CSV table of C-alpha atoms in Angstrom, one decimal:
chain,number,residue,atom,x,y,z
A,1,UNK,CA,-12.4,17.3,-4.1
A,2,UNK,CA,-10.0,17.0,-1.2
A,3,UNK,CA,-7.1,15.3,-3.0
A,4,UNK,CA,-5.6,15.3,-6.5
A,5,UNK,CA,-6.2,12.1,-8.5
A,6,UNK,CA,-3.7,9.3,-8.6
A,7,UNK,CA,-1.6,8.3,-11.6
A,8,UNK,CA,-2.3,4.6,-11.9
A,9,UNK,CA,-0.4,2.1,-14.0
A,10,UNK,CA,-2.3,-1.1,-14.9
A,11,UNK,CA,-0.2,-3.9,-16.2
A,12,UNK,CA,-0.6,-7.6,-16.3
A,13,UNK,CA,-0.5,-10.8,-18.3
A,14,UNK,CA,-2.1,-10.8,-21.7
A,15,UNK,CA,-5.4,-12.6,-21.0
A,16,UNK,CA,-5.7,-11.1,-17.5
A,17,UNK,CA,-8.6,-8.9,-18.6
A,18,UNK,CA,-7.1,-5.5,-18.1
A,19,UNK,CA,-9.2,-3.8,-20.8
A,20,UNK,CA,-12.5,-5.1,-19.4
A,21,UNK,CA,-11.4,-4.0,-15.9
A,22,UNK,CA,-10.6,-0.5,-17.0
A,23,UNK,CA,-14.0,-0.2,-18.8
A,24,UNK,CA,-15.7,-1.5,-15.7
A,25,UNK,CA,-13.9,1.0,-13.4
A,26,UNK,CA,-14.8,3.9,-15.6
A,27,UNK,CA,-18.4,2.9,-16.0
A,28,UNK,CA,-18.9,2.2,-12.3
A,29,UNK,CA,-17.1,5.2,-10.8
A,30,UNK,CA,-16.8,8.8,-12.2
A,31,UNK,CA,-13.4,9.5,-10.7
A,32,UNK,CA,-11.3,7.4,-13.2
A,33,UNK,CA,-10.1,8.3,-16.6
A,34,UNK,CA,-8.1,6.3,-19.1
A,35,UNK,CA,-5.1,7.9,-20.7
A,36,UNK,CA,-4.9,7.4,-24.4
A,37,UNK,CA,-1.4,7.0,-25.9
A,38,UNK,CA,-0.1,8.8,-28.8
A,39,UNK,CA,1.7,6.8,-31.5
A,40,UNK,CA,3.3,7.1,-34.9
A,41,UNK,CA,2.3,3.7,-36.0
A,42,UNK,CA,-0.4,3.4,-38.6
A,43,UNK,CA,-4.0,2.6,-37.4
A,44,UNK,CA,-5.0,-1.1,-37.7
A,45,UNK,CA,-8.4,-2.0,-39.0
A,46,UNK,CA,-11.1,-0.8,-36.6
A,47,UNK,CA,-8.8,1.5,-34.6
A,48,UNK,CA,-10.2,5.0,-34.1
A,49,UNK,CA,-8.2,8.2,-33.6
A,50,UNK,CA,-8.7,9.3,-30.0
A,51,UNK,CA,-10.1,6.0,-28.9
A,52,UNK,CA,-7.5,3.3,-29.1
A,53,UNK,CA,-4.7,5.8,-29.8
A,54,UNK,CA,-4.0,9.4,-31.0
A,55,UNK,CA,-2.4,8.7,-34.3
A,56,UNK,CA,0.2,11.2,-35.4
A,57,UNK,CA,3.4,11.6,-37.5
A,58,UNK,CA,7.0,11.4,-36.5
A,59,UNK,CA,7.6,15.2,-36.8
A,60,UNK,CA,4.7,16.1,-34.5
A,61,UNK,CA,5.6,13.3,-32.0
A,62,UNK,CA,9.2,14.6,-31.8
A,63,UNK,CA,8.0,18.2,-31.4
A,64,UNK,CA,5.8,17.0,-28.6
A,65,UNK,CA,8.8,15.4,-26.9
A,66,UNK,CA,10.8,18.7,-27.2
A,67,UNK,CA,7.9,20.6,-25.7
A,68,UNK,CA,7.9,18.2,-22.7
A,69,UNK,CA,4.4,17.2,-23.8
A,70,UNK,CA,4.7,13.5,-22.9
A,71,UNK,CA,5.1,12.1,-19.4
A,72,UNK,CA,6.8,9.0,-20.9
A,73,UNK,CA,7.5,7.6,-24.3
A,74,UNK,CA,9.3,4.7,-25.9
A,75,UNK,CA,10.0,3.4,-29.4
A,76,UNK,CA,9.2,-0.1,-30.5
A,77,UNK,CA,9.8,-1.5,-34.0
A,78,UNK,CA,10.5,2.0,-35.4
A,79,UNK,CA,7.4,3.5,-34.0
A,80,UNK,CA,7.0,5.9,-31.1
A,81,UNK,CA,4.4,5.4,-28.3
A,82,UNK,CA,3.9,8.0,-25.6
A,83,UNK,CA,1.6,9.3,-22.9
A,84,UNK,CA,0.4,12.9,-23.5
A,85,UNK,CA,0.9,15.1,-20.4
A,86,UNK,CA,-1.9,17.6,-20.7
A,87,UNK,CA,-4.8,15.1,-20.4
A,88,UNK,CA,-3.2,13.3,-17.5
A,89,UNK,CA,-2.6,16.5,-15.6
A,90,UNK,CA,-6.0,18.0,-16.3
A,91,UNK,CA,-7.8,14.9,-15.1
A,92,UNK,CA,-5.7,14.5,-12.0
A,93,UNK,CA,-6.2,18.2,-11.1
A,94,UNK,CA,-10.0,17.7,-11.0
A,95,UNK,CA,-9.5,14.6,-8.7
A,96,UNK,CA,-9.7,11.8,-11.3
A,97,UNK,CA,-7.4,8.8,-11.1
A,98,UNK,CA,-5.8,8.5,-14.4
A,99,UNK,CA,-5.1,4.9,-15.7
A,100,UNK,CA,-2.2,4.1,-17.9
A,101,UNK,CA,-2.5,0.6,-19.4
A,102,UNK,CA,1.2,0.1,-20.1
A,103,UNK,CA,3.8,-2.6,-19.7
A,104,UNK,CA,6.6,-3.2,-17.2
A,105,UNK,CA,9.2,-0.9,-18.9
A,106,UNK,CA,6.8,2.0,-19.1
A,107,UNK,CA,5.6,1.3,-15.6
A,108,UNK,CA,9.1,1.5,-14.2
A,109,UNK,CA,9.7,4.8,-16.0
A,110,UNK,CA,6.5,6.2,-14.5
A,111,UNK,CA,7.4,5.1,-11.0
A,112,UNK,CA,10.9,6.7,-11.3
A,113,UNK,CA,9.5,10.0,-12.5
A,114,UNK,CA,6.4,10.0,-10.3
A,115,UNK,CA,7.1,8.1,-7.0
A,116,UNK,CA,3.5,8.8,-6.0
A,117,UNK,CA,2.1,6.8,-8.9
A,118,UNK,CA,0.4,3.5,-8.1
A,119,UNK,CA,1.4,0.4,-10.0
A,120,UNK,CA,-1.1,-2.5,-10.1
A,121,UNK,CA,-0.4,-5.9,-11.7
A,122,UNK,CA,-3.4,-7.9,-12.8
A,123,UNK,CA,-3.2,-11.7,-13.0
A,124,UNK,CA,-5.6,-14.6,-13.6
A,125,UNK,CA,-6.0,-16.9,-10.5
A,126,UNK,CA,-3.3,-19.3,-11.8
A,127,UNK,CA,-1.0,-20.1,-14.6
A,128,UNK,CA,-3.3,-22.9,-15.6
A,129,UNK,CA,-6.2,-20.5,-16.0
A,130,UNK,CA,-4.0,-18.0,-18.0
A,131,UNK,CA,-3.1,-20.8,-20.4
A,132,UNK,CA,-6.7,-21.9,-20.7
A,133,UNK,CA,-7.7,-18.3,-21.5
A,134,UNK,CA,-5.0,-17.9,-24.1
A,135,UNK,CA,-6.0,-21.2,-25.7
A,136,UNK,CA,-9.8,-20.6,-25.4
A,137,UNK,CA,-9.7,-17.7,-27.8
A,138,UNK,CA,-9.3,-20.5,-30.3
A,139,UNK,CA,-8.1,-18.3,-33.1
A,140,UNK,CA,-4.4,-18.6,-32.2
A,141,UNK,CA,-1.9,-21.0,-33.6
A,142,UNK,CA,0.2,-23.1,-31.2
A,143,UNK,CA,3.1,-20.9,-32.1
A,144,UNK,CA,1.3,-17.7,-31.0
A,145,UNK,CA,0.2,-19.4,-27.8
A,146,UNK,CA,3.8,-20.5,-27.2
A,147,UNK,CA,5.0,-16.9,-27.8
A,148,UNK,CA,2.4,-15.5,-25.4
A,149,UNK,CA,3.4,-17.9,-22.7
A,150,UNK,CA,7.0,-17.0,-23.2
A,151,UNK,CA,6.0,-13.3,-22.9
A,152,UNK,CA,4.0,-14.1,-19.8
A,153,UNK,CA,7.2,-15.6,-18.2
A,154,UNK,CA,9.0,-12.3,-19.0
A,155,UNK,CA,6.1,-10.3,-17.5
A,156,UNK,CA,6.1,-12.4,-14.4
A,157,UNK,CA,9.7,-11.4,-13.7
A,158,UNK,CA,8.6,-7.8,-13.0
A,159,UNK,CA,5.8,-8.3,-10.6
A,160,UNK,CA,7.8,-7.2,-7.5
A,161,UNK,CA,8.1,-3.7,-9.0
A,162,UNK,CA,4.3,-3.2,-8.6
A,163,UNK,CA,2.6,-1.9,-5.5
A,164,UNK,CA,-0.2,-4.4,-5.6
A,165,UNK,CA,-1.1,-7.6,-7.4
A,166,UNK,CA,-4.8,-8.3,-8.0
A,167,UNK,CA,-6.3,-11.6,-9.1
A,168,UNK,CA,-9.0,-11.2,-11.7
A,169,UNK,CA,-11.2,-14.2,-11.1
A,170,UNK,CA,-14.6,-12.4,-10.8
A,171,UNK,CA,-14.8,-9.2,-12.7
A,172,UNK,CA,-17.0,-7.3,-10.4
A,173,UNK,CA,-15.0,-8.3,-7.3
A,174,UNK,CA,-11.8,-7.3,-9.0
A,175,UNK,CA,-13.1,-3.9,-10.0
A,176,UNK,CA,-14.1,-3.3,-6.4
A,177,UNK,CA,-10.7,-4.5,-5.2
A,178,UNK,CA,-8.9,-2.1,-7.4
A,179,UNK,CA,-11.1,0.8,-6.3
A,180,UNK,CA,-10.2,-0.1,-2.7
A,181,UNK,CA,-6.5,-0.3,-3.4
A,182,UNK,CA,-6.7,3.3,-4.9
A,183,UNK,CA,-8.5,4.4,-1.8
A,184,UNK,CA,-5.8,2.7,0.4
A,185,UNK,CA,-3.0,4.3,-1.7
A,186,UNK,CA,-4.4,7.7,-0.9
A,187,UNK,CA,-3.3,7.1,2.7
A,188,UNK,CA,0.3,6.4,1.9
A,189,UNK,CA,2.6,9.2,3.2
A,190,UNK,CA,4.0,9.8,-0.3
A,191,UNK,CA,0.5,10.9,-1.3
A,192,UNK,CA,-0.2,12.9,1.9
A,193,UNK,CA,2.8,15.2,1.8
A,194,UNK,CA,0.8,18.4,2.2
A,195,UNK,CA,-1.1,17.0,5.2
A,196,UNK,CA,2.1,15.8,6.8
A,197,UNK,CA,4.0,19.1,6.4
A,198,UNK,CA,1.0,21.1,7.6
A,199,UNK,CA,0.5,19.1,10.8
A,200,UNK,CA,4.3,19.1,11.3
A,201,UNK,CA,4.5,22.9,11.0
A,202,UNK,CA,1.5,23.5,13.2
A,203,UNK,CA,2.8,21.2,15.9
A,204,UNK,CA,6.1,23.0,15.9
A,205,UNK,CA,4.3,26.3,16.3
A,206,UNK,CA,2.3,25.0,19.2
A,207,UNK,CA,5.3,23.4,20.9
A,208,UNK,CA,7.2,26.7,20.7
A,209,UNK,CA,4.2,28.6,22.0
A,210,UNK,CA,3.8,26.2,24.9
A,211,UNK,CA,7.4,26.5,26.1
B,1,UNK,CA,-7.6,-19.4,5.9
B,2,UNK,CA,-5.8,-18.7,2.7
B,3,UNK,CA,-3.1,-16.4,3.9
B,4,UNK,CA,-1.0,-16.0,7.0
B,5,UNK,CA,-1.9,-13.0,9.2
B,6,UNK,CA,-0.1,-9.7,8.9
B,7,UNK,CA,2.2,-8.3,11.5
B,8,UNK,CA,0.9,-4.7,12.0
B,9,UNK,CA,2.5,-1.8,13.8
B,10,UNK,CA,0.1,0.9,15.0
B,11,UNK,CA,1.8,4.1,16.1
B,12,UNK,CA,0.6,7.6,16.3
B,13,UNK,CA,0.4,10.8,18.3
B,14,UNK,CA,-0.5,10.5,22.0
B,15,UNK,CA,-4.2,11.5,21.9
B,16,UNK,CA,-4.8,10.0,18.5
B,17,UNK,CA,-6.9,7.3,20.0
B,18,UNK,CA,-4.8,4.2,19.2
B,19,UNK,CA,-6.0,2.2,22.2
B,20,UNK,CA,-9.7,2.7,21.3
B,21,UNK,CA,-9.0,1.8,17.7
B,22,UNK,CA,-7.3,-1.4,18.6
B,23,UNK,CA,-10.2,-2.4,20.9
B,24,UNK,CA,-12.7,-1.6,18.2
B,25,UNK,CA,-10.9,-3.6,15.6
B,26,UNK,CA,-10.7,-6.7,17.8
B,27,UNK,CA,-14.3,-6.4,18.9
B,28,UNK,CA,-15.6,-5.9,15.3
B,29,UNK,CA,-13.5,-8.5,13.5
B,30,UNK,CA,-12.2,-11.9,14.7
B,31,UNK,CA,-9.0,-11.9,12.7
B,32,UNK,CA,-7.1,-9.3,14.8
B,33,UNK,CA,-5.0,-10.0,17.9
B,34,UNK,CA,-3.2,-7.5,20.1
B,35,UNK,CA,0.4,-8.4,21.1
B,36,UNK,CA,1.1,-7.8,24.7
B,37,UNK,CA,4.6,-6.7,25.6
B,38,UNK,CA,6.8,-8.1,28.2
B,39,UNK,CA,8.5,-5.7,30.6
B,40,UNK,CA,10.8,-5.7,33.6
B,41,UNK,CA,9.3,-2.5,35.0
B,42,UNK,CA,7.0,-2.8,38.0
B,43,UNK,CA,3.2,-2.8,37.4
B,44,UNK,CA,1.5,0.6,38.0
B,45,UNK,CA,-1.7,0.7,39.9
B,46,UNK,CA,-4.5,-1.0,38.0
B,47,UNK,CA,-2.2,-2.7,35.5
B,48,UNK,CA,-2.8,-6.4,35.3
B,49,UNK,CA,-0.3,-9.2,34.3
B,50,UNK,CA,-1.2,-10.5,30.9
B,51,UNK,CA,-3.5,-7.5,30.1
B,52,UNK,CA,-1.4,-4.3,29.9
B,53,UNK,CA,1.9,-6.2,30.0
B,54,UNK,CA,3.5,-9.5,31.0
B,55,UNK,CA,5.5,-8.5,34.0
B,56,UNK,CA,8.7,-10.3,34.6
B,57,UNK,CA,12.2,-10.0,36.1
B,58,UNK,CA,15.5,-9.1,34.5
B,59,UNK,CA,16.9,-12.6,34.6
B,60,UNK,CA,13.9,-14.1,32.8
B,61,UNK,CA,13.8,-11.3,30.3
B,62,UNK,CA,17.5,-11.8,29.4
B,63,UNK,CA,17.0,-15.6,29.2
B,64,UNK,CA,14.1,-14.9,26.8
B,65,UNK,CA,16.4,-12.7,24.6
B,66,UNK,CA,19.0,-15.5,24.6
B,67,UNK,CA,16.4,-18.0,23.4
B,68,UNK,CA,15.4,-15.7,20.6
B,69,UNK,CA,12.0,-15.5,22.3
B,70,UNK,CA,11.4,-11.8,21.5
B,71,UNK,CA,10.9,-10.3,18.0
B,72,UNK,CA,12.1,-6.9,19.2
B,73,UNK,CA,13.1,-5.4,22.5
B,74,UNK,CA,14.5,-2.2,23.8
B,75,UNK,CA,15.5,-0.7,27.2
B,76,UNK,CA,14.1,2.6,28.5
B,77,UNK,CA,15.1,4.1,31.9
B,78,UNK,CA,16.7,0.9,33.0
B,79,UNK,CA,13.7,-1.3,32.2
B,80,UNK,CA,13.4,-3.8,29.3
B,81,UNK,CA,10.3,-3.9,27.0
B,82,UNK,CA,9.9,-6.5,24.3
B,83,UNK,CA,7.5,-8.4,22.1
B,84,UNK,CA,7.2,-12.1,22.8
B,85,UNK,CA,7.6,-14.1,19.6
B,86,UNK,CA,5.5,-17.2,20.4
B,87,UNK,CA,2.1,-15.3,20.6
B,88,UNK,CA,2.8,-13.3,17.5
B,89,UNK,CA,3.7,-16.4,15.5
B,90,UNK,CA,0.8,-18.5,16.8
B,91,UNK,CA,-1.7,-15.9,15.9
B,92,UNK,CA,-0.3,-15.1,12.5
B,93,UNK,CA,-0.2,-18.9,11.7
B,94,UNK,CA,-4.0,-19.1,12.2
B,95,UNK,CA,-4.5,-16.1,10.0
B,96,UNK,CA,-4.9,-13.4,12.6
B,97,UNK,CA,-3.3,-10.0,12.0
B,98,UNK,CA,-1.2,-9.2,15.1
B,99,UNK,CA,-1.2,-5.6,16.2
B,100,UNK,CA,1.9,-4.1,17.9
B,101,UNK,CA,1.1,-0.8,19.5
B,102,UNK,CA,4.7,0.6,19.6
B,103,UNK,CA,6.5,3.8,18.8
B,104,UNK,CA,8.7,4.9,15.9
B,105,UNK,CA,12.0,3.2,17.0
B,106,UNK,CA,10.3,-0.1,17.5
B,107,UNK,CA,8.4,0.2,14.3
B,108,UNK,CA,11.6,0.8,12.3
B,109,UNK,CA,13.2,-2.3,13.9
B,110,UNK,CA,10.1,-4.4,13.1
B,111,UNK,CA,10.1,-3.2,9.4
B,112,UNK,CA,13.8,-4.0,9.1
B,113,UNK,CA,13.4,-7.5,10.5
B,114,UNK,CA,10.0,-8.2,8.8
B,115,UNK,CA,9.8,-6.3,5.5
B,116,UNK,CA,6.3,-7.7,5.1
B,117,UNK,CA,5.1,-6.0,8.3
B,118,UNK,CA,2.5,-3.2,7.9
B,119,UNK,CA,3.2,0.2,9.6
B,120,UNK,CA,0.2,2.4,10.2
B,121,UNK,CA,0.4,5.9,11.7
B,122,UNK,CA,-2.7,7.3,13.4
B,123,UNK,CA,-3.3,11.0,13.6
B,124,UNK,CA,-6.1,13.3,14.6
B,125,UNK,CA,-7.5,15.4,11.7
B,126,UNK,CA,-5.2,18.4,12.6
B,127,UNK,CA,-2.6,19.7,15.0
B,128,UNK,CA,-5.2,22.0,16.4
B,129,UNK,CA,-7.5,19.0,17.2
B,130,UNK,CA,-4.5,17.1,18.7
B,131,UNK,CA,-3.8,20.1,21.0
B,132,UNK,CA,-7.4,20.3,21.9
B,133,UNK,CA,-7.5,16.7,22.8
B,134,UNK,CA,-4.4,16.9,25.0
B,135,UNK,CA,-5.8,20.0,26.8
B,136,UNK,CA,-9.3,18.5,27.2
B,137,UNK,CA,-8.1,15.8,29.4
B,138,UNK,CA,-7.9,18.6,31.9
B,139,UNK,CA,-5.8,16.8,34.4
B,140,UNK,CA,-2.5,17.8,32.9
B,141,UNK,CA,-0.4,20.8,33.8
B,142,UNK,CA,0.8,23.2,31.1
B,143,UNK,CA,4.2,21.7,31.5
B,144,UNK,CA,2.9,18.2,30.7
B,145,UNK,CA,1.0,19.5,27.7
B,146,UNK,CA,4.1,21.3,26.5
B,147,UNK,CA,6.1,18.1,26.8
B,148,UNK,CA,3.5,16.1,24.9
B,149,UNK,CA,3.5,18.7,22.1
B,150,UNK,CA,7.3,18.5,21.9
B,151,UNK,CA,7.0,14.7,21.8
B,152,UNK,CA,4.4,15.0,19.0
B,153,UNK,CA,6.8,17.1,17.0
B,154,UNK,CA,9.4,14.3,17.3
B,155,UNK,CA,6.8,11.7,16.4
B,156,UNK,CA,5.8,13.7,13.3
B,157,UNK,CA,9.3,13.4,12.0
B,158,UNK,CA,8.9,9.7,11.5
B,159,UNK,CA,5.6,9.6,9.5
B,160,UNK,CA,7.3,8.9,6.2
B,161,UNK,CA,8.6,5.5,7.5
B,162,UNK,CA,5.0,4.2,7.7
B,163,UNK,CA,3.1,2.5,5.0
B,164,UNK,CA,-0.1,4.4,5.7
B,165,UNK,CA,-1.3,7.4,7.6
B,166,UNK,CA,-4.9,7.3,8.9
B,167,UNK,CA,-6.9,10.2,10.2
B,168,UNK,CA,-8.9,9.3,13.3
B,169,UNK,CA,-11.8,11.7,13.1
B,170,UNK,CA,-14.8,9.3,13.4
B,171,UNK,CA,-13.9,6.1,15.3
B,172,UNK,CA,-16.1,3.7,13.3
B,173,UNK,CA,-14.9,5.1,10.0
B,174,UNK,CA,-11.3,4.8,11.1
B,175,UNK,CA,-11.7,1.2,12.2
B,176,UNK,CA,-13.2,0.4,8.8
B,177,UNK,CA,-10.3,2.3,7.1
B,178,UNK,CA,-7.7,0.3,8.9
B,179,UNK,CA,-9.4,-2.9,8.1
B,180,UNK,CA,-9.4,-2.0,4.4
B,181,UNK,CA,-5.7,-1.0,4.5
B,182,UNK,CA,-4.9,-4.5,5.9
B,183,UNK,CA,-6.9,-6.0,3.1
B,184,UNK,CA,-5.1,-3.9,0.6
B,185,UNK,CA,-1.7,-4.8,2.1
B,186,UNK,CA,-2.4,-8.4,1.5
B,187,UNK,CA,-2.2,-7.6,-2.2
B,188,UNK,CA,1.3,-6.2,-2.1
B,189,UNK,CA,3.9,-8.5,-3.8
B,190,UNK,CA,5.9,-8.7,-0.6
B,191,UNK,CA,3.0,-10.5,1.0
B,192,UNK,CA,2.2,-12.6,-2.1
B,193,UNK,CA,5.6,-14.2,-2.5
B,194,UNK,CA,4.3,-17.8,-2.6
B,195,UNK,CA,1.6,-16.9,-5.2
B,196,UNK,CA,4.1,-15.1,-7.4
B,197,UNK,CA,6.7,-17.9,-7.3
B,198,UNK,CA,4.1,-20.5,-8.0
B,199,UNK,CA,2.6,-18.7,-11.0
B,200,UNK,CA,6.1,-18.0,-12.3
B,201,UNK,CA,7.2,-21.6,-12.1
B,202,UNK,CA,4.1,-22.9,-13.7
B,203,UNK,CA,4.3,-20.4,-16.5
B,204,UNK,CA,8.0,-21.5,-17.1
B,205,UNK,CA,6.8,-25.1,-17.3
B,206,UNK,CA,4.1,-24.3,-19.8
B,207,UNK,CA,6.4,-22.1,-21.9
B,208,UNK,CA,8.9,-24.9,-22.1
B,209,UNK,CA,6.2,-27.5,-22.9
B,210,UNK,CA,4.8,-25.2,-25.7
B,211,UNK,CA,8.1,-24.8,-27.5
């Protein structure tokens, strides 16, 4: 493959359909891979090791940090969460775009460390629709819905940090849009450094030769 | 149309095929328009008023500057060159993407003044191919070719300032690529300010109401 894969961050409002989008992208195209986070928190019912998370203990997590084995990590409520480096690098090396489904704080860390990463924010078509989706689940108390809305307000404050904002109205259309954004992103100079320095050097050589 | 048109700058190496690309885009899609520059230099043979340039005199050009009638202007070799504001704004208002075919210095000015403008740099697939294209014209002396190569070296120094770099190998493919880049650019937060502030305000309203 001509180019290394892209490190992608997918964030967005709870209820925006990120999980379904990621599944759709991976099913439809063979050049995407989902990064699975490592965590020290205990598995919840139904969560499987290596699917939702890699579950591990504090000692192993801290050893992994020391060995520079995580590209980013954070701690919430006394538990560590992090992105293992090896999988990300392996997949990118074979040309796959690696998706991190993480939130604003993690997204900002990734962008700082990897300026060539691509940050995408997913949103429903409107706030009205987001509210409808949160209420529709039906299982949540008004308090939980209020919390989620407050959380959505916070999340909305960070949108400008993302490279692109995509509206998830129709799933298939949205998958296609994200795929095109990744394709477009490949054409940003920050991801064409080799090409640029090659053409620059060659031109300098020709210009000298022509004098 | 749902969104205002985008102000696009198309720059690139002499010999990259910018002119043909612009023609192709305009023929293929009805939502592009080419901005025609105003200049005080005399028309060259074959140049038509309103096609290659709007030709005018110094007095009128300076009056236009004073009336804020140009979105950017510069002077080269004692002549003024500028981009008339009215056409650009009219076309963007009806949803057309307006293309400015200008060089690095003008591109930087546009980006500074219009952060939501889109800067695209067009290049042949390699320096070798660029040299071949410059030589192939056959009409140029070795001195002119040497000058153009030196100029290309200078132009290559500015590539990082552009949003995207596109390789013009196959014309049709390249037209399609640019069209997709414009579509991708519409999804950058800098061009979705209204949508972002709307969803933010609505969410704040809901969150207050839910408390």
